[in-house]
PDB file of C-alpha atoms in Angstrom:
ATOM      1  CA  ASP A   1     380.846 -51.961  45.684  1.00 93.00           C
ATOM      2  CA  PHE A   2     379.917 -52.395  49.353  1.00 97.00           C
ATOM      3  CA  ARG A   3     383.428 -51.601  50.590  1.00 96.00           C
ATOM      4  CA  GLU A   4     383.531 -48.306  48.744  1.00 97.00           C
ATOM      5  CA  ASN A   5     379.981 -47.483  49.834  1.00 98.00           C
ATOM      6  CA  MET A   6     381.064 -47.872  53.451  1.00 98.00           C
ATOM      7  CA  ARG A   7     384.169 -45.765  52.907  1.00 98.00           C
ATOM      8  CA  GLN A   8     381.989 -43.042  51.447  1.00 98.00           C
ATOM      9  CA  LEU A   9     379.586 -43.182  54.404  1.00 98.00           C
ATOM     10  CA  VAL A  10     382.475 -42.865  56.871  1.00 98.00           C
ATOM     11  CA  GLN A  11     383.754 -39.909  54.867  1.00 98.00           C
ATOM     12  CA  LYS A  12     380.320 -38.249  55.031  1.00 98.00           C
ATOM     13  CA  VAL A  13     380.189 -38.693  58.812  1.00 98.00           C
ATOM     14  CA  SER A  14     383.639 -37.163  59.114  1.00 98.00           C
ATOM     15  CA  THR A  15     382.774 -34.216  56.892  1.00 97.00           C
ATOM     16  CA  PHE A  16     379.544 -33.588  58.818  1.00 97.00           C
ATOM     17  CA  GLY A  17     381.223 -33.712  62.231  1.00 97.00           C
ATOM     18  CA  ARG A  18     384.217 -31.594  61.260  1.00 97.00           C
ATOM     19  CA  ALA A  19     381.939 -28.934  59.783  1.00 96.00           C
ATOM     20  CA  PHE A  20     380.791 -28.249  63.362  1.00 95.00           C
ATOM     21  CA  ASN A  21     384.112 -28.978  65.057  1.00 96.00           C
ATOM     22  CA  PRO A  22     387.362 -29.065  63.023  1.00 96.00           C
ATOM     23  CA  ASN A  23     388.885 -31.295  65.719  1.00 96.00           C
ATOM     24  CA  PHE A  24     385.989 -33.784  65.713  1.00 98.00           C
ATOM     25  CA  VAL A  25     387.469 -37.257  66.278  1.00 98.00           C
ATOM     26  CA  VAL A  26     386.425 -40.192  64.100  1.00 98.00           C
ATOM     27  CA  LEU A  27     387.458 -43.699  65.166  1.00 98.00           C
ATOM     28  CA  ALA A  28     386.398 -46.614  62.944  1.00 98.00           C
ATOM     29  CA  GLU A  29     385.701 -49.834  64.843  1.00 98.00           C
ATOM     30  CA  ASN A  30     386.555 -52.862  62.692  1.00 98.00           C
ATOM     31  CA  GLY A  31     387.762 -50.339  60.140  1.00 98.00           C
ATOM     32  CA  LEU A  32     391.108 -51.929  59.261  1.00 97.00           C
ATOM     33  CA  GLY A  33     389.605 -53.876  56.379  1.00 96.00           C
ATOM     34  CA  LEU A  34     389.002 -50.652  54.464  1.00 98.00           C
ATOM     35  CA  VAL A  35     392.413 -48.963  54.754  1.00 98.00           C
ATOM     36  CA  SER A  36     393.648 -50.580  51.541  1.00 97.00           C
ATOM     37  CA  LYS A  37     392.174 -51.150  48.101  1.00 94.00           C
ATOM     38  CA  ALA A  38     392.945 -53.905  45.631  1.00 87.00           C
ATOM     39  CA  ASN A  39     394.475 -52.959  42.307  1.00 85.00           C
ATOM     40  CA  PRO A  40     391.652 -53.349  39.719  1.00 84.00           C
ATOM     41  CA  GLN A  41     394.110 -54.959  37.283  1.00 80.00           C
ATOM     42  CA  ASP A  42     395.761 -57.218  39.869  1.00 81.00           C
ATOM     43  CA  ASP A  43     393.836 -58.095  43.023  1.00 75.00           C
ATOM     44  CA  SER A  44     396.987 -59.441  44.654  1.00 78.00           C
ATOM     45  CA  GLN A  45     398.282 -55.868  44.892  1.00 88.00           C
ATOM     46  CA  PHE A  46     396.912 -53.286  47.325  1.00 93.00           C
ATOM     47  CA  PHE A  47     397.331 -49.561  47.810  1.00 95.00           C
ATOM     48  CA  PRO A  48     396.178 -47.234  50.616  1.00 96.00           C
ATOM     49  CA  ALA A  49     392.599 -45.907  50.535  1.00 97.00           C
ATOM     50  CA  ARG A  50     393.854 -42.383  51.103  1.00 97.00           C
ATOM     51  CA  THR A  51     390.566 -40.467  51.139  1.00 97.00           C
ATOM     52  CA  TYR A  52     389.096 -42.887  53.681  1.00 98.00           C
ATOM     53  CA  ILE A  53     392.256 -42.746  55.788  1.00 98.00           C
ATOM     54  CA  ARG A  54     392.219 -38.951  55.818  1.00 98.00           C
ATOM     55  CA  SER A  55     388.614 -38.983  57.026  1.00 98.00           C
ATOM     56  CA  ILE A  56     389.400 -40.872  60.237  1.00 98.00           C
ATOM     57  CA  ASP A  57     391.835 -40.452  63.122  1.00 98.00           C
ATOM     58  CA  GLY A  58     392.236 -44.088  64.040  1.00 98.00           C
ATOM     59  CA  VAL A  59     390.894 -47.629  63.953  1.00 98.00           C
ATOM     60  CA  LEU A  60     389.667 -49.783  66.817  1.00 98.00           C
ATOM     61  CA  GLN A  61     389.971 -53.522  66.310  1.00 97.00           C
ATOM     62  CA  PRO A  62     388.545 -56.128  68.731  1.00 96.00           C
ATOM     63  CA  ASN A  63     390.826 -59.122  69.374  1.00 96.00           C
ATOM     64  CA  LEU A  64     393.578 -57.592  67.270  1.00 96.00           C
ATOM     65  CA  LEU A  65     396.509 -59.241  69.056  1.00 95.00           C
ATOM     66  CA  LYS A  66     394.730 -62.582  69.262  1.00 91.00           C
ATOM     67  CA  THR A  67     394.018 -62.530  65.545  1.00 92.00           C
ATOM     68  CA  LEU A  68     397.512 -61.404  64.534  1.00 93.00           C
ATOM     69  CA  GLN A  69     399.230 -63.992  66.731  1.00 88.00           C
ATOM     70  CA  GLY A  70     397.117 -66.958  65.623  1.00 78.00           C
ATOM     71  CA  PRO A  71     397.226 -70.283  67.477  1.00 71.00           C
ATOM     72  CA  ALA A  72     399.378 -70.465  70.605  1.00 62.00           C
ATOM     73  CA  LYS A  73     402.906 -71.816  70.195  1.00 61.00           C
ATOM     74  CA  GLY A  74     401.959 -75.058  71.923  1.00 59.00           C
ATOM     75  CA  ASP A  75     399.083 -75.735  69.550  1.00 57.00           C
ATOM     76  CA  ALA A  76     401.176 -77.592  66.996  1.00 54.00           C
ATOM     77  CA  ASP A  77     398.205 -79.760  66.002  1.00 56.00           C
ATOM     78  CA  VAL A  78     396.006 -76.776  65.167  1.00 59.00           C
ATOM     79  CA  LYS A  79     395.786 -76.322  61.405  1.00 65.00           C
ATOM     80  CA  GLU A  80     394.076 -73.254  60.058  1.00 67.00           C
ATOM     81  CA  ALA A  81     392.176 -73.071  56.822  1.00 73.00           C
ATOM     82  CA  PRO A  82     394.097 -71.249  54.059  1.00 69.00           C
ATOM     83  CA  THR A  83     391.424 -68.541  54.032  1.00 75.00           C
ATOM     84  CA  ILE A  84     392.095 -67.781  57.722  1.00 80.00           C
ATOM     85  CA  THR A  85     395.835 -67.637  57.159  1.00 85.00           C
ATOM     86  CA  GLU A  86     395.338 -65.299  54.208  1.00 87.00           C
ATOM     87  CA  ALA A  87     392.983 -63.095  56.245  1.00 89.00           C
ATOM     88  CA  ARG A  88     395.667 -62.810  58.944  1.00 92.00           C
ATOM     89  CA  LYS A  89     398.248 -61.749  56.380  1.00 93.00           C
ATOM     90  CA  ARG A  90     395.882 -59.113  54.996  1.00 93.00           C
ATOM     91  CA  LEU A  91     395.103 -57.831  58.510  1.00 95.00           C
ATOM     92  CA  THR A  92     398.822 -57.578  59.269  1.00 96.00           C
ATOM     93  CA  ALA A  93     399.392 -55.629  56.058  1.00 95.00           C
ATOM     94  CA  ASN A  94     396.487 -53.311  56.888  1.00 97.00           C
ATOM     95  CA  VAL A  95     397.880 -52.608  60.364  1.00 97.00           C
ATOM     96  CA  ILE A  96     401.197 -51.616  58.784  1.00 97.00           C
ATOM     97  CA  THR A  97     399.420 -49.419  56.232  1.00 97.00           C
ATOM     98  CA  ALA A  98     397.312 -47.741  58.929  1.00 98.00           C
ATOM     99  CA  GLN A  99     400.327 -46.930  61.085  1.00 98.00           C
ATOM    100  CA  GLN A 100     402.440 -45.753  58.168  1.00 97.00           C
ATOM    101  CA  MET A 101     399.608 -43.446  57.087  1.00 97.00           C
ATOM    102  CA  GLY A 102     399.424 -41.904  60.556  1.00 97.00           C
ATOM    103  CA  LEU A 103     396.364 -43.627  61.989  1.00 98.00           C
ATOM    104  CA  LYS A 104     396.272 -44.521  65.676  1.00 98.00           C
ATOM    105  CA  VAL A 105     395.524 -48.223  66.206  1.00 98.00           C
ATOM    106  CA  PHE A 106     393.396 -49.173  69.216  1.00 98.00           C
ATOM    107  CA  ASN A 107     393.230 -52.754  70.393  1.00 97.00           C
ATOM    108  CA  LEU A 108     390.282 -54.221  72.330  1.00 98.00           C
ATOM    109  CA  GLU A 109     391.025 -57.519  74.062  1.00 97.00           C
ATOM    110  CA  TYR A 110     389.432 -59.649  76.791  1.00 97.00           C
ATOM    111  CA  ALA A 111     391.002 -61.298  79.840  1.00 96.00           C
ATOM    112  CA  ASN A 112     390.036 -62.259  83.386  1.00 93.00           C
ATOM    113  CA  LYS A 113     393.475 -62.847  84.869  1.00 96.00           C
ATOM    114  CA  ALA A 114     395.972 -60.177  85.884  1.00 97.00           C
ATOM    115  CA  ALA A 115     398.913 -61.900  84.203  1.00 97.00           C
ATOM    116  CA  LYS A 116     397.090 -62.124  80.878  1.00 96.00           C
ATOM    117  CA  THR A 117     395.978 -58.498  81.169  1.00 97.00           C
ATOM    118  CA  ASP A 118     399.541 -57.339  81.853  1.00 97.00           C
ATOM    119  CA  GLN A 119     400.912 -59.353  78.946  1.00 96.00           C
ATOM    120  CA  THR A 120     398.292 -57.988  76.551  1.00 96.00           C
ATOM    121  CA  LEU A 121     398.909 -54.385  77.592  1.00 97.00           C
ATOM    122  CA  ARG A 122     402.696 -54.719  77.285  1.00 96.00           C
ATOM    123  CA  THR A 123     402.585 -56.494  73.926  1.00 97.00           C
ATOM    124  CA  SER A 124     400.103 -53.973  72.538  1.00 97.00           C
ATOM    125  CA  ALA A 125     402.295 -51.065  73.639  1.00 96.00           C
ATOM    126  CA  SER A 126     405.362 -52.670  72.034  1.00 96.00           C
ATOM    127  CA  LYS A 127     403.503 -52.776  68.709  1.00 97.00           C
ATOM    128  CA  GLY A 128     402.342 -49.188  68.992  1.00 97.00           C
ATOM    129  CA  PHE A 129     398.740 -50.084  69.827  1.00 98.00           C
ATOM    130  CA  VAL A 130     396.628 -48.407  72.508  1.00 98.00           C
ATOM    131  CA  ALA A 131     394.903 -51.228  74.353  1.00 97.00           C
ATOM    132  CA  PHE A 132     391.917 -51.741  76.610  1.00 98.00           C
ATOM    133  CA  VAL A 133     391.493 -55.160  78.219  1.00 98.00           C
ATOM    134  CA  ALA A 134     387.894 -55.803  79.231  1.00 97.00           C
ATOM    135  CA  ASN A 135     386.710 -58.763  81.270  1.00 94.00           C
ATOM    136  CA  SER A 136     383.781 -59.525  78.939  1.00 93.00           C
ATOM    137  CA  PRO A 137     382.473 -58.537  75.480  1.00 94.00           C
ATOM    138  CA  GLN A 138     379.508 -56.835  77.171  1.00 95.00           C
ATOM    139  CA  LEU A 139     381.785 -53.896  78.062  1.00 97.00           C
ATOM    140  CA  SER A 140     379.572 -53.160  81.035  1.00 97.00           C
ATOM    141  CA  ASN A 141     381.985 -52.243  83.822  1.00 96.00           C
ATOM    142  CA  VAL A 142     385.259 -50.603  84.747  1.00 97.00           C
ATOM    143  CA  PRO A 143     387.732 -53.499  85.172  1.00 96.00           C
ATOM    144  CA  ARG A 144     389.055 -53.894  88.705  1.00 94.00           C
ATOM    145  CA  TYR A 145     392.499 -54.643  87.295  1.00 96.00           C
ATOM    146  CA  PRO A 146     394.609 -52.716  86.713  1.00 94.00           C
ATOM    147  CA  LYS A 147     393.477 -50.375  89.469  1.00 92.00           C
ATOM    148  CA  SER A 148     394.464 -47.330  87.435  1.00 91.00           C
ATOM    149  CA  ALA A 149     394.638 -46.671  83.726  1.00 95.00           C
ATOM    150  CA  TYR A 150     397.635 -48.309  82.040  1.00 95.00           C
ATOM    151  CA  ASN A 151     400.335 -45.693  81.410  1.00 93.00           C
ATOM    152  CA  ALA A 152     398.172 -43.087  83.129  1.00 93.00           C
ATOM    153  CA  ASN A 153     399.378 -39.545  82.705  1.00 90.00           C
ATOM    154  CA  SER A 154     398.416 -36.168  84.108  1.00 92.00           C
ATOM    155  CA  GLN A 155     398.569 -34.354  80.782  1.00 92.00           C
ATOM    156  CA  SER A 156     395.490 -32.957  79.059  1.00 96.00           C
ATOM    157  CA  LEU A 157     394.734 -34.433  75.647  1.00 94.00           C
ATOM    158  CA  LYS A 158     394.396 -32.218  72.604  1.00 90.00           C
ATOM    159  CA  THR A 159     394.367 -34.959  69.967  1.00 94.00           C
ATOM    160  CA  LEU A 160     393.620 -38.658  69.737  1.00 96.00           C
ATOM    161  CA  HIS A 161     397.252 -39.383  68.902  1.00 95.00           C
ATOM    162  CA  GLN A 162     398.324 -38.363  72.418  1.00 96.00           C
ATOM    163  CA  ALA A 163     396.261 -41.158  73.990  1.00 97.00           C
ATOM    164  CA  LYS A 164     398.055 -43.890  75.909  1.00 96.00           C
ATOM    165  CA  ASN A 165     394.971 -45.726  77.185  1.00 97.00           C
ATOM    166  CA  TYR A 166     391.202 -45.771  76.968  1.00 98.00           C
ATOM    167  CA  LEU A 167     388.060 -47.076  78.654  1.00 98.00           C
ATOM    168  CA  TYR A 168     385.127 -48.542  76.697  1.00 98.00           C
ATOM    169  CA  ILE A 169     381.683 -48.869  78.318  1.00 98.00           C
ATOM    170  CA  ALA A 170     378.997 -49.979  75.848  1.00 96.00           C
ATOM    171  CA  ASN A 171     376.334 -50.901  78.415  1.00 95.00           C
ATOM    172  CA  SER A 172     376.014 -48.642  81.467  1.00 96.00           C
ATOM    173  CA  GLN A 173     372.822 -49.997  83.014  1.00 92.00           C
ATOM    174  CA  GLY A 174     374.665 -51.911  85.737  1.00 94.00           C
ATOM    175  CA  PHE A 175     375.972 -48.654  87.209  1.00 96.00           C
ATOM    176  CA  GLY A 176     372.612 -47.533  88.592  1.00 95.00           C
ATOM    177  CA  SER A 177     371.398 -44.034  87.754  1.00 96.00           C
ATOM    178  CA  ALA A 178     372.954 -41.844  85.075  1.00 96.00           C
ATOM    179  CA  SER A 179     374.530 -39.673  87.771  1.00 96.00           C
ATOM    180  CA  ASP A 180     376.030 -42.790  89.402  1.00 97.00           C
ATOM    181  CA  TYR A 181     377.426 -43.838  86.045  1.00 98.00           C
ATOM    182  CA  VAL A 182     378.963 -40.460  85.323  1.00 97.00           C
ATOM    183  CA  GLN A 183     380.404 -40.237  88.845  1.00 97.00           C
ATOM    184  CA  LYS A 184     382.029 -43.673  88.498  1.00 97.00           C
ATOM    185  CA  LEU A 185     383.699 -42.765  85.215  1.00 97.00           C
ATOM    186  CA  ALA A 186     384.700 -39.328  86.487  1.00 96.00           C
ATOM    187  CA  MET A 187     386.815 -41.112  89.098  1.00 96.00           C
ATOM    188  CA  THR A 188     389.012 -42.732  86.421  1.00 97.00           C
ATOM    189  CA  ASN A 189     392.155 -41.408  84.732  1.00 97.00           C
ATOM    190  CA  HIS A 190     391.839 -42.849  81.243  1.00 97.00           C
ATOM    191  CA  ASP A 191     392.816 -40.616  78.333  1.00 98.00           C
ATOM    192  CA  ILE A 192     389.692 -41.544  76.364  1.00 98.00           C
ATOM    193  CA  ILE A 193     386.226 -42.671  77.402  1.00 98.00           C
ATOM    194  CA  ILE A 194     384.022 -44.399  74.830  1.00 98.00           C
ATOM    195  CA  THR A 195     380.379 -44.640  75.827  1.00 98.00           C
ATOM    196  CA  SER A 196     376.870 -45.013  74.491  1.00 97.00           C
ATOM    197  CA  VAL A 197     374.909 -41.791  74.139  1.00 97.00           C
ATOM    198  CA  PHE A 198     372.149 -43.449  76.142  1.00 96.00           C
ATOM    199  CA  HIS A 199     371.966 -44.673  79.721  1.00 95.00           C
ATOM    200  CA  GLY A 200     369.133 -47.126  79.330  1.00 90.00           C
ATOM    201  CA  ARG A 201     366.613 -45.299  77.142  1.00 89.00           C
ATOM    202  CA  THR A 202     367.573 -41.813  78.333  1.00 93.00           C
ATOM    203  CA  ALA A 203     370.294 -39.787  76.645  1.00 95.00           C
ATOM    204  CA  LEU A 204     373.132 -38.398  78.715  1.00 97.00           C
ATOM    205  CA  SER A 205     372.906 -34.660  79.298  1.00 98.00           C
ATOM    206  CA  LYS A 206     375.321 -31.952  78.196  1.00 98.00           C
ATOM    207  CA  LEU A 207     376.392 -31.633  81.816  1.00 98.00           C
ATOM    208  CA  ASP A 208     377.041 -35.389  82.010  1.00 98.00           C
ATOM    209  CA  VAL A 209     379.278 -35.229  78.935  1.00 98.00           C
ATOM    210  CA  GLN A 210     381.094 -32.191  80.297  1.00 98.00           C
ATOM    211  CA  ARG A 211     381.816 -33.975  83.594  1.00 98.00           C
ATOM    212  CA  LEU A 212     383.197 -36.989  81.738  1.00 98.00           C
ATOM    213  CA  LYS A 213     385.715 -34.788  79.935  1.00 98.00           C
ATOM    214  CA  TYR A 214     387.910 -34.482  82.998  1.00 97.00           C
ATOM    215  CA  LYS A 215     389.984 -37.197  84.627  1.00 97.00           C
ATOM    216  CA  LYS A 216     390.106 -37.700  88.363  1.00 96.00           C
ATOM    217  CA  LEU A 217     393.483 -35.983  88.133  1.00 94.00           C
ATOM    218  CA  GLY A 218     391.735 -32.930  86.710  1.00 95.00           C
ATOM    219  CA  SER A 219     393.285 -32.942  83.247  1.00 97.00           C
ATOM    220  CA  ARG A 220     391.250 -32.982  80.040  1.00 98.00           C
ATOM    221  CA  ARG A 221     390.463 -36.163  78.161  1.00 98.00           C
ATOM    222  CA  LEU A 222     388.416 -37.086  75.102  1.00 98.00           C
ATOM    223  CA  VAL A 223     384.876 -38.467  75.316  1.00 98.00           C
ATOM    224  CA  LEU A 224     383.622 -40.368  72.268  1.00 98.00           C
ATOM    225  CA  ALA A 225     380.114 -41.631  71.546  1.00 98.00           C
ATOM    226  CA  GLU A 226     379.173 -44.860  69.794  1.00 97.00           C
ATOM    227  CA  ILE A 227     377.142 -44.626  66.596  1.00 98.00           C
ATOM    228  CA  ASP A 228     376.186 -47.686  64.556  1.00 97.00           C
ATOM    229  CA  LEU A 229     376.313 -47.144  60.799  1.00 98.00           C
ATOM    230  CA  SER A 230     374.776 -50.426  59.690  1.00 98.00           C
ATOM    231  CA  SER A 231     372.154 -51.633  62.160  1.00 98.00           C
ATOM    232  CA  ALA A 232     369.038 -50.260  63.836  1.00 97.00           C
ATOM    233  CA  ALA A 233     366.970 -51.544  66.748  1.00 95.00           C
ATOM    234  CA  THR A 234     363.316 -51.212  67.680  1.00 96.00           C
ATOM    235  CA  TYR A 235     364.303 -49.612  70.984  1.00 92.00           C
ATOM    236  CA  HIS A 236     366.260 -46.758  69.388  1.00 92.00           C
ATOM    237  CA  TYR A 237     364.701 -43.321  69.688  1.00 91.00           C
ATOM    238  CA  TYR A 238     364.349 -42.864  65.925  1.00 94.00           C
ATOM    239  CA  TRP A 239     362.452 -46.130  65.325  1.00 96.00           C
ATOM    240  CA  GLN A 240     358.950 -45.391  64.100  1.00 95.00           C
ATOM    241  CA  ALA A 241     355.661 -47.269  64.303  1.00 96.00           C
ATOM    242  CA  GLY A 242     355.159 -49.487  61.274  1.00 96.00           C
ATOM    243  CA  TRP A 243     358.846 -49.980  60.584  1.00 97.00           C
ATOM    244  CA  GLY A 244     359.952 -53.500  59.749  1.00 96.00           C
ATOM    245  CA  VAL A 245     361.761 -55.536  57.106  1.00 97.00           C
ATOM    246  CA  GLY A 246     361.531 -53.567  53.866  1.00 97.00           C
ATOM    247  CA  THR A 247     359.655 -50.663  55.469  1.00 97.00           C
ATOM    248  CA  PRO A 248     361.454 -48.347  54.957  1.00 97.00           C
ATOM    249  CA  ALA A 249     363.424 -49.973  52.162  1.00 98.00           C
ATOM    250  CA  PHE A 250     366.728 -49.664  54.033  1.00 98.00           C
ATOM    251  CA  ILE A 251     365.659 -52.104  56.776  1.00 98.00           C
ATOM    252  CA  SER A 252     367.002 -55.573  55.984  1.00 97.00           C
ATOM    253  CA  VAL A 253     366.861 -58.817  57.964  1.00 96.00           C
ATOM    254  CA  PRO A 254     367.018 -59.058  61.778  1.00 96.00           C
ATOM    255  CA  PHE A 255     370.094 -60.374  63.533  1.00 95.00           C
ATOM    256  CA  ILE A 256     369.700 -64.011  64.551  1.00 93.00           C
ATOM    257  CA  GLU A 257     371.106 -63.364  68.023  1.00 93.00           C
ATOM    258  CA  ASP A 258     369.030 -60.186  68.529  1.00 94.00           C
ATOM    259  CA  PRO A 259     365.703 -60.171  66.619  1.00 95.00           C
ATOM    260  CA  ASP A 260     364.980 -56.598  67.742  1.00 96.00           C
ATOM    261  CA  ARG A 261     368.012 -55.371  65.804  1.00 97.00           C
ATOM    262  CA  TYR A 262     368.044 -55.189  62.016  1.00 98.00           C
ATOM    263  CA  ARG A 263     370.738 -55.012  59.399  1.00 98.00           C
ATOM    264  CA  ILE A 264     370.594 -51.818  57.370  1.00 98.00           C
ATOM    265  CA  ALA A 265     371.318 -51.042  53.726  1.00 98.00           C
ATOM    266  CA  PHE A 266     373.826 -48.473  54.903  1.00 98.00           C
ATOM    267  CA  TRP A 267     374.262 -46.945  51.436  1.00 98.00           C
ATOM    268  CA  ASP A 268     370.589 -45.871  51.286  1.00 98.00           C
ATOM    269  CA  PRO A 269     370.256 -42.043  51.370  1.00 97.00           C
ATOM    270  CA  ALA A 270     367.132 -42.323  53.544  1.00 97.00           C
ATOM    271  CA  TRP A 271     369.110 -44.174  56.229  1.00 98.00           C
ATOM    272  CA  GLN A 272     371.928 -41.672  56.028  1.00 97.00           C
ATOM    273  CA  GLU A 273     369.325 -38.969  56.605  1.00 96.00           C
ATOM    274  CA  VAL A 274     368.488 -40.681  59.932  1.00 97.00           C
ATOM    275  CA  LEU A 275     372.167 -40.661  60.839  1.00 97.00           C
ATOM    276  CA  MET A 276     373.046 -37.096  59.935  1.00 96.00           C
ATOM    277  CA  GLY A 277     370.411 -35.410  57.839  1.00 87.00           C
ATOM    278  CA  ASN A 278     368.811 -32.880  60.170  1.00 88.00           C
ATOM    279  CA  PRO A 279     368.726 -31.518  63.762  1.00 89.00           C
ATOM    280  CA  ASN A 280     366.897 -34.684  64.892  1.00 88.00           C
ATOM    281  CA  SER A 281     369.563 -36.969  63.453  1.00 95.00           C
ATOM    282  CA  TYR A 282     371.787 -39.182  65.572  1.00 96.00           C
ATOM    283  CA  LEU A 283     375.065 -37.493  64.723  1.00 97.00           C
ATOM    284  CA  TYR A 284     373.669 -33.995  65.169  1.00 97.00           C
ATOM    285  CA  GLY A 285     372.509 -34.984  68.658  1.00 96.00           C
ATOM    286  CA  ILE A 286     375.962 -36.330  69.546  1.00 98.00           C
ATOM    287  CA  ILE A 287     377.583 -33.086  68.457  1.00 97.00           C
ATOM    288  CA  ASP A 288     374.998 -30.989  70.307  1.00 97.00           C
ATOM    289  CA  LEU A 289     375.680 -32.887  73.553  1.00 98.00           C
ATOM    290  CA  GLY A 290     379.338 -31.882  73.327  1.00 98.00           C
ATOM    291  CA  PHE A 291     381.053 -35.194  72.566  1.00 98.00           C
ATOM    292  CA  ASP A 292     384.579 -34.839  71.195  1.00 98.00           C
ATOM    293  CA  GLY A 293     383.930 -37.377  68.475  1.00 98.00           C
ATOM    294  CA  VAL A 294     382.508 -40.752  67.577  1.00 98.00           C
ATOM    295  CA  VAL A 295     383.368 -44.426  67.427  1.00 98.00           C
ATOM    296  CA  LEU A 296     381.780 -45.795  64.267  1.00 98.00           C
ATOM    297  CA  LYS A 297     380.384 -49.283  64.791  1.00 98.00           C
ATOM    298  CA  GLY A 298     379.295 -51.619  62.006  1.00 97.00           C
ATOM    299  CA  VAL A 299     382.006 -50.412  59.630  1.00 98.00           C
ATOM    300  CA  ASP A 300     382.637 -54.049  58.678  1.00 97.00           C
ATOM    301  CA  ALA A 301     379.012 -54.625  57.518  1.00 97.00           C
ATOM    302  CA  TRP A 302     380.266 -54.620  53.941  1.00 97.00           C
ATOM    303  CA  ARG A 303     381.481 -58.171  54.570  1.00 95.00           C
ATOM    304  CA  TYR A 304     377.933 -59.436  55.134  1.00 96.00           C
ATOM    305  CA  PHE A 305     376.535 -57.882  51.969  1.00 95.00           C
ATOM    306  CA  GLU A 306     379.593 -58.695  49.862  1.00 94.00           C
ATOM    307  CA  SER A 307     379.297 -62.372  50.845  1.00 91.00           C
ATOM    308  CA  GLY A 308     375.651 -62.474  49.790  1.00 86.00           C
ATOM    309  CA  GLY A 309     374.260 -62.534  53.304  1.00 79.00           C
ATOM    310  CA  GLU A 310     376.664 -64.821  55.130  1.00 70.00           C
ATOM    311  CA  ASP A 311     378.042 -63.888  58.549  1.00 59.00           C
ATOM    312  CA  GLN A 312     381.826 -63.622  58.468  1.00 47.00           C
TER     313      GLN A 312
END
């Protein structure tokens, strides 16, 4: 049961992080597909996955509005496959379940025009979503528009549920040095910053993370680190000489679009040891650097394995 295996892994991450910090934030990217379970006797009926839901604080879903809205009103000739329509209905139901169960829903969208950005931010807010509108999927810069964080506020954050906006930078190399990167982000007023632990191949320092925790206004915000639960790359610090497909057993096939990155049998205890098994593990390092929590990437990898190896 790949879905349940992923739920259990997320729960383990949460338990590990909260053992060090009771307020450790866990945000599941592409995690909406796991908030409900099908009734074993009737797969047309669903109920909340309560243990999984309790283990996270929120879900972050790329292209959430775009997916929920479907084809534009003027696209009368566009006919969707029944499977796509059904997937939209299930996503809508999962959003409702997540919100009713107290999870914060974060929306990640893309736009290059101010009008589209404004519309996306307003619509997201009206649905109770916290949105970030990036100008490209690379997530490699601070958008020039809007000039300040949407719904910026001067209050310090104590919990994820207080957030009204966020900034997501997955690739920081275009900012110059690590100090340049930290300085650029320190001059923003977003409630949450999501970033990679690494600037290039070098990890951010404890001082870097501490500086990121304060907005330009001076109030406290949350700083979350990415951690991928279901893929590994040859350029990651933990990759060892001799590793490859099947060695260790948890390394599966490479991604077609990135041959240096491999799919991982995320349920394998040996892989989970890399993630959080000892003081050299990824999650332990994130906690030691002082991050307020994590954004779990690859939570939707169950789809690939459940489909028998087909990209969804």
